[in-house]
Coordinates of C-alpha atoms in Angstrom, one line a residue:
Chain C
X207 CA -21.8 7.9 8.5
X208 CA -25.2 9.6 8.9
X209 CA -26.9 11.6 5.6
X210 CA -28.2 15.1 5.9
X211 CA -31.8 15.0 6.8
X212 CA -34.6 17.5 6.8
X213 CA -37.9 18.2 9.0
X214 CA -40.4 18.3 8.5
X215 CA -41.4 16.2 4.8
X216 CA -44.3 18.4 3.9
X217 CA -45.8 21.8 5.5
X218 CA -48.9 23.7 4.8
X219 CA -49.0 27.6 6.3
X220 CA -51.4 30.8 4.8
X221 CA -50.1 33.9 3.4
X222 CA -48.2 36.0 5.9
X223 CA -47.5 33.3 8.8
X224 CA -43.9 32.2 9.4
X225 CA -42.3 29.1 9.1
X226 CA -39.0 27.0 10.0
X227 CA -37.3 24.2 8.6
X228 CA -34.7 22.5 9.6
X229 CA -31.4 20.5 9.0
X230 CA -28.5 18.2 10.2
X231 CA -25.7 17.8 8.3
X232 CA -23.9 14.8 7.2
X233 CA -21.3 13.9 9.9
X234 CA -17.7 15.7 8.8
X235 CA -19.3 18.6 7.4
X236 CA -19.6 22.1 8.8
X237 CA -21.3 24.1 6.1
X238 CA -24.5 23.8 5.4
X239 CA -26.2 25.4 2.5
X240 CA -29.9 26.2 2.0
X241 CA -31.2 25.6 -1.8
X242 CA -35.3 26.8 -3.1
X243 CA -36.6 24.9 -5.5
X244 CA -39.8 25.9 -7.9
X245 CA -41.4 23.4 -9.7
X246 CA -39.9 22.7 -12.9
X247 CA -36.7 24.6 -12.7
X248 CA -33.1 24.0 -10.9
X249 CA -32.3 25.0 -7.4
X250 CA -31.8 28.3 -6.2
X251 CA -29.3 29.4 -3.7
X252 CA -30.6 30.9 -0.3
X253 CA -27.6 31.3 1.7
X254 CA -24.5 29.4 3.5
X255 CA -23.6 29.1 7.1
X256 CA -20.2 28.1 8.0
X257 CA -19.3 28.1 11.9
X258 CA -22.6 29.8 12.9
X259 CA -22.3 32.7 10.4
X260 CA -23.6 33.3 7.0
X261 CA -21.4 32.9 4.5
X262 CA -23.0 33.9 1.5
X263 CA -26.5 34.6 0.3
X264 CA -28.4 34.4 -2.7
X265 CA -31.0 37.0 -4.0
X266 CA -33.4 36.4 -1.6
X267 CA -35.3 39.3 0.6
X268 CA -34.2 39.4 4.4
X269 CA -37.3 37.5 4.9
X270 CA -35.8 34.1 4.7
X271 CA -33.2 34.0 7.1
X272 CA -31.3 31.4 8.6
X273 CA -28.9 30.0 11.9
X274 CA -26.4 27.4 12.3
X275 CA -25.6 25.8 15.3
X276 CA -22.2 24.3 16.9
X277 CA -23.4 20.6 15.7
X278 CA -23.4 22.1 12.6
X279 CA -27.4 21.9 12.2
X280 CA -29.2 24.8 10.6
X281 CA -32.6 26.0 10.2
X282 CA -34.3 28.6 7.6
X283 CA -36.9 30.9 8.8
X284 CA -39.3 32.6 6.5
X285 CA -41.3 35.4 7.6
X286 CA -44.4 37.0 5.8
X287 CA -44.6 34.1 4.1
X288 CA -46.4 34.8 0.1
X289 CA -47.4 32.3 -2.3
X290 CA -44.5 32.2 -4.3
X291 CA -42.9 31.0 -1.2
X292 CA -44.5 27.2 -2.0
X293 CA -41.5 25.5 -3.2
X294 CA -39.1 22.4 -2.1
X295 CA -36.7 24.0 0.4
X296 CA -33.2 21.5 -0.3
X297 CA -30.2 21.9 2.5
X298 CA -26.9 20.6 2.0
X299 CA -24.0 20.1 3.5
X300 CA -20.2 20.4 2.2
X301 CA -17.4 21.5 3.7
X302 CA -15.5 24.6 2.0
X303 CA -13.8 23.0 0.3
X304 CA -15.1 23.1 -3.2
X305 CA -13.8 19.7 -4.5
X306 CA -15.9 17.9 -2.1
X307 CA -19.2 18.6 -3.8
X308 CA -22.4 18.7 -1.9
X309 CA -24.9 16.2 -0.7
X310 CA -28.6 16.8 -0.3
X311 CA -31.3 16.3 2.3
X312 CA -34.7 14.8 1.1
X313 CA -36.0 18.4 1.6
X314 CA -39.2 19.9 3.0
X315 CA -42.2 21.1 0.2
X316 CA -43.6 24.1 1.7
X317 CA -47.1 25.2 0.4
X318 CA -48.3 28.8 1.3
X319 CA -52.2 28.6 0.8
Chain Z
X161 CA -22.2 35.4 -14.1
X162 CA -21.9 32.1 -14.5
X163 CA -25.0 30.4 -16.0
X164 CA -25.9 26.7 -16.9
X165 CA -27.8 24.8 -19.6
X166 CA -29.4 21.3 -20.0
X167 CA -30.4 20.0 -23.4
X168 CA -32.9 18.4 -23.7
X169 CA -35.1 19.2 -21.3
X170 CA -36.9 16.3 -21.3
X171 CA -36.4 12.6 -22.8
X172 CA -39.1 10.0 -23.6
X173 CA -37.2 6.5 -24.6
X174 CA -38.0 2.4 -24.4
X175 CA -36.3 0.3 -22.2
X176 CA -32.9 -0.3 -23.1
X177 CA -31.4 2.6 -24.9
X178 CA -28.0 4.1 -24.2
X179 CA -28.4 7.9 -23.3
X180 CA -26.5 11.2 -23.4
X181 CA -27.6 14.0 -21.7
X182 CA -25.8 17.5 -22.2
X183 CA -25.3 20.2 -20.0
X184 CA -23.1 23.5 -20.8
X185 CA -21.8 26.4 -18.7
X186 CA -20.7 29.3 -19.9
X187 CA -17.5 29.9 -17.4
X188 CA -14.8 27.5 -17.6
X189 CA -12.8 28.7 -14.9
X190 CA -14.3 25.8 -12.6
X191 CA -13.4 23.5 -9.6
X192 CA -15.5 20.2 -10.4
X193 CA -18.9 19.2 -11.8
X194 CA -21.7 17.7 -10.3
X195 CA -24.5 15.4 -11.4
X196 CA -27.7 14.7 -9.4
X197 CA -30.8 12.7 -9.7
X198 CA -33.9 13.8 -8.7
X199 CA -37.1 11.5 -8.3
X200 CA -40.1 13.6 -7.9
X201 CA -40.8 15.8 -4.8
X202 CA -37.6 14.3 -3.1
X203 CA -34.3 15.3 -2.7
X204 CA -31.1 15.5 -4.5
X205 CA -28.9 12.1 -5.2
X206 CA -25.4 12.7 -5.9
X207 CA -24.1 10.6 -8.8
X208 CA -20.9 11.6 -10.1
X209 CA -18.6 14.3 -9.2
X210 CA -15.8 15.2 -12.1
X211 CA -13.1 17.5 -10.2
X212 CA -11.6 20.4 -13.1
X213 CA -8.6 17.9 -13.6
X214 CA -10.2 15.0 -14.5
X215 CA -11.5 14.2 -18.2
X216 CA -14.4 11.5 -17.0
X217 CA -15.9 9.4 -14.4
X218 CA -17.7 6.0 -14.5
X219 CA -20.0 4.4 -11.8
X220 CA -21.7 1.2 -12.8
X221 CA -23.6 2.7 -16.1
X222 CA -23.1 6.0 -15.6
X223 CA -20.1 7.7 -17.4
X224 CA -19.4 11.9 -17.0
X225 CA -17.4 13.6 -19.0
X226 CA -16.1 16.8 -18.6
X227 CA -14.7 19.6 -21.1
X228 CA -13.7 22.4 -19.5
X229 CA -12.0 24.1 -22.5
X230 CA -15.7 24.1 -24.3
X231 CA -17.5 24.3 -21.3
X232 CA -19.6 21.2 -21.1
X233 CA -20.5 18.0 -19.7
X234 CA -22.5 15.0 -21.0
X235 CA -23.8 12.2 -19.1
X236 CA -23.8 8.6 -21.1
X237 CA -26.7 6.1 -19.5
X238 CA -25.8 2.7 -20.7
X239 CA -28.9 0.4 -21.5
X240 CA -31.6 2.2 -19.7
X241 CA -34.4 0.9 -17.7
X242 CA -37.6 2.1 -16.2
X243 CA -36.3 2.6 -12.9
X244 CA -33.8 5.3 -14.1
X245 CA -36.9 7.7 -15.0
X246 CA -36.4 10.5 -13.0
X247 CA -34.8 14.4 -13.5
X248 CA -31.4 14.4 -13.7
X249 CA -29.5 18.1 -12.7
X250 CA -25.7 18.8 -13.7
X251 CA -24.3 21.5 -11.0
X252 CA -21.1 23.9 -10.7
X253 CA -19.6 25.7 -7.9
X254 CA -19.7 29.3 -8.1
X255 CA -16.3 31.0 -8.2
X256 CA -16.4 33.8 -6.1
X257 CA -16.1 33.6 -2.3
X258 CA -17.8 30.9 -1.2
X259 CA -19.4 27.0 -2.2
X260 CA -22.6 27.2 -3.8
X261 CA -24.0 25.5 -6.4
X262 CA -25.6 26.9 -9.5
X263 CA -28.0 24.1 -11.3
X264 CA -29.3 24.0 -14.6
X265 CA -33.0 23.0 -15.2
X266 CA -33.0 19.7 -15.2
X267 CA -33.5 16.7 -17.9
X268 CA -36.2 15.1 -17.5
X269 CA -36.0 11.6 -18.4
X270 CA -38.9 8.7 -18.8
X271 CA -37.6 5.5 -19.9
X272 CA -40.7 3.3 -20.8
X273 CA -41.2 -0.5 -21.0

């Protein structure tokens, strides 16, 4: 059984560039959901994809926006990228069924310079 | 709205202690409970998962309890060491449409020689 793993580990980008990062989930699981996390505090809910279409999202501008693909892999996009964007970007994959819980990537620190 | 606490938010102990961190949420209507760890800058570990019908769960010195009628959790560390320094998270599923988390802060633990 493969983990959920993240690319890339670390990324530096300047105020208003764009950015992706991206996911695979762990093998039996076809939702993957995208967590922000800010030094210091808990993480935030972006948004879920299940089966290629969001399934939730977060409060979160339509800046960040996200795809899933039929492997189940995901990416996040962030457009116009500010500095409050520097956080740890987390994905995780479940299935939708809540009594599964949710396991976690090593995630991808973003710093907007 | 569903929100969740930690306390404390951060512990400082020597080398051996047994532990209790606390975490409270203020809906009890919920599916399971989830504790993470979290070294710094990486990703999320899953520790325990308590589903709504269970009272507590144990994995080597780990033990999670859950009270659903008082809405809250602790985690019991039994004789600590120094490599169990890191942030620990308790997380619950959100109760409306779809599975995403909602985390509280974090404890942040240092457990000293």
């Amino acid at each position: 059984e493969t983990g959920v793993t993240q690319s890339p580990t670390h990324l530096i980008k300047t105020r208003g560039q764009q950015v992706t990062l991206r996911c695979s989930s762990q093998s039996g699981h076809n939702t993957v959901s995208w967590y922000q996390q800010a030094l210091g505090q808990g993480p935030q809910f972006i948004f879920q994809y299940y089966r290629e279409e969001e399934n939730g999202r977060g409060n979160f501008p339509p800046r960040f926006s996200g795809l899933q693909f039929p492997n189940y892999s995901s990416e996040l996009n962030v457009n116009a990228l500010e500095l409050d964007d520097s956080a740890l970007y987390l994905c995780a994959s479940s299935s939708p069924d809540r009594s599964i819980g949710q396991y976690f990537g090593p995630g991808t620190r973003l710093t907007v310079l | 709205k569903q929100e969740v606490t930690q306390i404390p938010a951060a512990l400082s102990v020597p080398e051996g202690e047994n532990l209790v961190l606390n975490c409270s949420f203020t809906d009890s209507a919920i599916y399971n409970l989830q504790w993470f760890r979290q070294d710094p800058g990486k990703g999320l570990t899953s520790l325990l998962l308590i589903q709504s019908s269970q009272r507590e769960q144990t994995s080597g010195r780990l033990n999670a309890s859950l009270d659903k009628s008082s809405g809250r959790s602790t985690l019991y560390i039994a004789a600590s060491q120094p490599g169990d320094s890191a942030t620990y998270l308790c997380a619950v599923p959100f109760s409306g449409g779809y599975n995403k988390l909602i985390f509280g802060a974090g404890t942040r633990l240092a457990v000293h020689p």
